[in-house]
Every structure is written in C-alpha cells, then in structure tokens.
Amino acid sequence: MNLRMSLALYGLACLSTAPAAAQVSPSAGQLMLVSFPYCPMDYYEADGRELVIRDNLALYNAIGTTYGGDNRVFQLPDLRSRAAVGNGVGPGLLPVAPGQKLGHESLKLAETNLPPHAHRGGIQTSTGAANRTTANGNAIGISASDSFIEGYDPPAGFEMEASTVVVAPEGKSAPIATREPFVALRWCIAYRGAPPLPTQ
C-alpha cells in the first residue's frame, strides 16, 4: 500500500467517525455551568429574570412557576452568587422543596446563640475620706466609721440594686461570614430543546 492510498483511507476513517460530544441538543430547562463570561446560544443566564410565558413555552412547560411568576410571566432560577443543592429529603437532612431559597451570606449572633456566661462588675472606690452624701457621680470613700462587713454575702433580696452597678458593654455586632471557599462560574439554562421526559 503506497503513501497516497494510506492517507486517503485515513481521511475516510476520520470523516466517518463522529466527534465526541456530551449532548447534541439539551432539554429545555437544563442547566449548564460555564467558565466563560456569557451563555452560549439557546441558553439564558440563570439570573432570576422574568420571562413572558407565551414567548417561552418550551422553558415554561419544563419549569413552570417553580422559581416565581403568575399566569402571565415566570422566573428563571437565580443562581448568581448562590449554590445549588438537590431537593428532597433524606435521613438526618433538612427537607428542601424545588425552588426553595435558604441560607444567609452572613449572620449576627444573638444572646441565645452564646454559651452561658457571667460578667463581673466593679465599683469605683477611693482611699480618701468621704465628703459627699450622694452616690451619683461619686466614688465610695473612707468614712469615719466602718461601713462594710468583710466576707459577708447578703441573703436573697438584700443585694445592691442592679442599676447601681454598671458593666460597660463590649462588642460591635459585626456579622460573621458563613460562606465556604468558592470560585465563581456562570450558570446557564436552556430555553430551547426537547421537553424533559421523566424516568420510568
């Protein structure tokens, strides 16, 4: 076999072999994740936009108003800055319905989120002689006679009024980020294609 015939046979073999492809035509409503800054032909970006039903029947028949809408318009799923999770329920898992939105990018802790703890307050005192009869704006000083009992814990109902001891507040209520490490890609949804058929 000469070189010319070998090349001809190789060319025929290449023409008869179909290129590898994941899917020739997507189903309407099928999602695709891409790394480039736009969605390909026959795809919308999954950005929660509203679409008129009569202009997008194939896509509407696939997803309906699962992600919002009424009898005139419907919404696409909004996956911008969001993670997709599988719907359903499993042992020990939170039930999730199709189209349901859960979670927060950050949160602020409330008192009920903190473990039990106590704050100690202090009373300002002085070693100088007492020279005022009112406590407001003043410190406790030394009086002519003893005023306190060492090591005595008063019984219930005889403690000092709580408002007389002020504990300075701490903290700034800064939100706590709840996101895990991520890399941003683009979600696209097919608006044309064969209707998706359920498995038997």
Short mmCIF file of C-alpha atoms in Angstrom, two decimals:
data_model
loop_
_atom_site.label_atom_id
_atom_site.label_comp_id
_atom_site.label_asym_id
_atom_site.label_seq_id
_atom_site.Cartn_x
_atom_site.Cartn_y
_atom_site.Cartn_z
CA MET A 1 0.00 0.00 0.00
CA ASN A 2 1.53 3.30 -1.07
CA LEU A 3 1.54 6.50 0.96
CA ARG A 4 -1.21 8.18 -1.11
CA MET A 5 -3.66 5.31 -0.54
CA SER A 6 -2.85 5.22 3.17
CA LEU A 7 -3.63 8.92 3.53
CA ALA A 8 -6.89 8.50 1.61
CA LEU A 9 -8.04 5.66 3.86
CA TYR A 10 -7.11 7.65 6.95
CA GLY A 11 -9.16 10.60 5.68
CA LEU A 12 -12.21 8.39 5.11
CA ALA A 13 -11.88 6.97 8.60
CA CYS A 14 -11.79 10.47 10.09
CA LEU A 15 -14.87 11.54 8.13
CA SER A 16 -16.86 8.51 9.23
CA THR A 17 -16.07 9.00 12.92
CA ALA A 18 -18.39 11.44 14.70
CA PRO A 19 -16.67 13.85 17.09
CA ALA A 20 -17.16 13.19 20.76
CA ALA A 21 -19.96 15.23 22.29
CA ALA A 22 -21.65 15.24 25.66
CA GLN A 23 -25.06 16.12 24.23
CA VAL A 24 -26.21 17.23 20.79
CA SER A 25 -29.28 19.14 21.97
CA PRO A 26 -30.16 19.99 25.57
CA SER A 27 -33.58 19.62 27.10
CA ALA A 28 -35.45 22.84 27.81
CA GLY A 29 -34.76 23.84 31.41
CA GLN A 30 -31.43 22.03 31.58
CA LEU A 31 -28.71 23.89 33.47
CA MET A 32 -25.10 24.21 32.36
CA LEU A 33 -22.12 25.66 34.19
CA VAL A 34 -19.60 27.55 32.02
CA SER A 35 -16.27 29.24 32.67
CA PHE A 36 -16.61 31.98 30.03
CA PRO A 37 -18.35 35.34 30.63
CA TYR A 38 -21.54 34.65 28.63
CA CYS A 39 -24.07 31.91 27.98
CA PRO A 40 -23.98 30.04 24.65
CA MET A 41 -26.68 30.06 22.00
CA ASP A 42 -30.12 28.81 23.13
CA TYR A 43 -29.27 29.48 26.78
CA TYR A 44 -30.26 32.26 29.17
CA GLU A 45 -28.21 33.19 32.18
CA ALA A 46 -29.85 31.78 35.31
CA ASP A 47 -30.26 35.21 36.86
CA GLY A 48 -33.86 35.18 38.11
CA ARG A 49 -35.23 37.28 35.25
CA GLU A 50 -38.93 37.30 34.39
CA LEU A 51 -39.99 35.90 31.02
CA VAL A 52 -43.32 36.12 29.24
CA ILE A 53 -44.91 32.68 29.13
CA ARG A 54 -46.25 32.86 25.57
CA ASP A 55 -42.77 33.73 24.24
CA ASN A 56 -41.00 30.90 26.09
CA LEU A 57 -43.42 27.99 26.11
CA ALA A 58 -40.79 25.23 25.96
CA LEU A 59 -38.99 26.54 29.02
CA TYR A 60 -42.23 27.35 30.85
CA ASN A 61 -43.54 23.83 30.26
CA ALA A 62 -40.34 22.49 31.82
CA ILE A 63 -40.06 24.62 34.98
CA GLY A 64 -43.43 26.40 35.31
CA THR A 65 -43.55 28.93 38.14
CA THR A 66 -41.28 26.92 40.44
CA TYR A 67 -38.99 29.94 40.81
CA GLY A 68 -41.71 32.61 40.77
CA GLY A 69 -44.30 34.04 38.43
CA ASP A 70 -48.02 34.10 37.71
CA ASN A 71 -50.35 33.33 34.80
CA ARG A 72 -48.52 35.76 32.51
CA VAL A 73 -44.82 35.57 33.41
CA PHE A 74 -42.44 33.13 35.07
CA GLN A 75 -38.99 33.48 36.58
CA LEU A 76 -35.74 31.70 35.96
CA PRO A 77 -33.80 30.28 38.89
CA ASP A 78 -31.43 32.90 40.24
CA LEU A 79 -28.06 31.24 40.76
CA ARG A 80 -25.98 34.42 40.88
CA SER A 81 -23.74 34.18 43.94
CA ARG A 82 -25.73 31.13 45.07
CA ALA A 83 -25.03 27.43 45.46
CA ALA A 84 -27.40 24.82 44.05
CA VAL A 85 -28.47 21.91 46.26
CA GLY A 86 -30.52 18.84 45.48
CA ASN A 87 -34.16 18.96 46.50
CA GLY A 88 -35.84 16.27 48.55
CA VAL A 89 -35.33 14.81 51.99
CA GLY A 90 -33.02 12.20 53.45
CA PRO A 91 -32.21 10.72 56.85
CA GLY A 92 -30.98 13.49 59.11
CA LEU A 93 -31.30 16.11 56.35
CA LEU A 94 -33.46 19.23 56.17
CA PRO A 95 -36.34 18.86 53.66
CA VAL A 96 -35.79 21.10 50.63
CA ALA A 97 -38.53 21.81 48.07
CA PRO A 98 -37.83 22.70 44.41
CA GLY A 99 -37.25 26.44 44.11
CA GLN A 100 -36.87 26.93 47.86
CA LYS A 101 -34.31 29.52 48.98
CA LEU A 102 -32.40 29.04 52.22
CA GLY A 103 -29.30 30.37 53.92
CA HIS A 104 -27.55 33.67 54.51
CA GLU A 105 -24.18 35.01 53.42
CA SER A 106 -23.55 36.27 56.95
CA LEU A 107 -25.28 36.35 60.32
CA LYS A 108 -25.18 38.16 63.64
CA LEU A 109 -25.12 36.20 66.86
CA ALA A 110 -27.87 36.90 69.38
CA GLU A 111 -27.74 36.33 73.12
CA THR A 112 -29.47 32.99 72.64
CA ASN A 113 -26.53 31.82 70.48
CA LEU A 114 -23.95 32.44 73.20
CA PRO A 115 -22.94 29.89 75.84
CA PRO A 116 -23.96 30.67 79.44
CA HIS A 117 -21.51 33.10 80.99
CA ALA A 118 -21.30 35.94 83.51
CA HIS A 119 -19.79 39.42 83.53
CA ARG A 120 -18.15 40.82 86.64
CA GLY A 121 -18.79 44.44 87.52
CA GLY A 122 -16.64 46.66 89.68
CA ILE A 123 -17.45 49.58 91.98
CA GLN A 124 -15.09 52.54 91.92
CA THR A 125 -13.62 53.20 95.37
CA SER A 126 -11.14 55.65 96.86
CA THR A 127 -8.77 55.68 99.83
CA GLY A 128 -9.71 59.29 100.51
CA ALA A 129 -12.13 60.45 103.18
CA ALA A 130 -15.79 60.52 102.16
CA ASN A 131 -17.09 64.07 101.70
CA ARG A 132 -20.39 63.62 99.84
CA THR A 133 -23.75 62.23 100.85
CA THR A 134 -24.95 61.24 97.36
CA ALA A 135 -23.61 58.34 95.31
CA ASN A 136 -24.39 59.69 91.83
CA GLY A 137 -21.18 60.64 90.03
CA ASN A 138 -19.04 59.92 93.09
CA ALA A 139 -16.85 57.09 94.39
CA ILE A 140 -17.03 55.24 97.68
CA GLY A 141 -14.58 56.78 100.12
CA ILE A 142 -13.43 56.10 103.68
CA SER A 143 -15.99 57.10 106.30
CA ALA A 144 -15.45 57.95 109.94
CA SER A 145 -16.78 54.54 110.96
CA ASP A 146 -16.81 51.12 109.33
CA SER A 147 -19.50 50.77 106.66
CA PHE A 148 -18.98 47.23 105.29
CA ILE A 149 -18.71 43.69 106.67
CA GLU A 150 -15.79 41.60 105.46
CA GLY A 151 -16.63 38.39 103.59
CA TYR A 152 -20.39 38.71 104.04
CA ASP A 153 -22.71 37.51 101.28
CA PRO A 154 -26.15 39.11 101.70
CA PRO A 155 -29.18 36.82 101.51
CA ALA A 156 -31.57 36.93 98.57
CA GLY A 157 -33.47 40.18 98.41
CA PHE A 158 -30.77 42.21 100.16
CA GLU A 159 -28.31 42.65 97.28
CA MET A 160 -27.41 46.08 95.97
CA GLU A 161 -29.78 47.42 93.34
CA ALA A 162 -28.58 46.12 89.97
CA SER A 163 -28.80 49.55 88.36
CA THR A 164 -26.21 50.92 90.80
CA VAL A 165 -23.51 48.74 89.21
CA VAL A 166 -22.93 49.35 85.51
CA VAL A 167 -20.98 46.88 83.39
CA ALA A 168 -19.65 48.53 80.24
CA PRO A 169 -20.94 46.87 77.04
CA GLU A 170 -18.49 45.18 74.72
CA GLY A 171 -18.66 44.02 71.10
CA LYS A 172 -19.67 45.66 67.83
CA SER A 173 -22.21 43.15 66.40
CA ALA A 174 -20.10 42.62 63.28
CA PRO A 175 -21.69 39.97 61.02
CA ILE A 176 -19.98 36.59 60.73
CA ALA A 177 -19.40 35.31 57.19
CA THR A 178 -20.87 31.85 56.62
CA ARG A 179 -19.52 31.19 53.12
CA GLU A 180 -17.11 28.40 52.35
CA PRO A 181 -14.24 28.99 49.88
CA PHE A 182 -15.55 29.23 46.31
CA VAL A 183 -14.72 30.11 42.70
CA ALA A 184 -17.26 31.98 40.58
CA LEU A 185 -18.61 30.42 37.37
CA ARG A 186 -21.71 31.14 35.28
CA TRP A 187 -24.95 29.15 35.38
CA CYS A 188 -26.93 28.98 32.12
CA ILE A 189 -30.36 27.46 31.45
CA ALA A 190 -31.52 26.11 28.08
CA TYR A 191 -34.67 27.76 26.74
CA ARG A 192 -34.93 25.57 23.65
CA GLY A 193 -34.80 21.84 23.17
CA ALA A 194 -36.84 18.72 23.61
CA PRO A 195 -39.13 18.62 26.62
CA PRO A 196 -37.55 16.73 29.51
CA LEU A 197 -39.08 13.29 29.94
CA PRO A 198 -39.35 11.82 33.45
CA THR A 199 -37.69 8.49 34.14
CA GLN A 200 -40.00 5.50 34.25
#
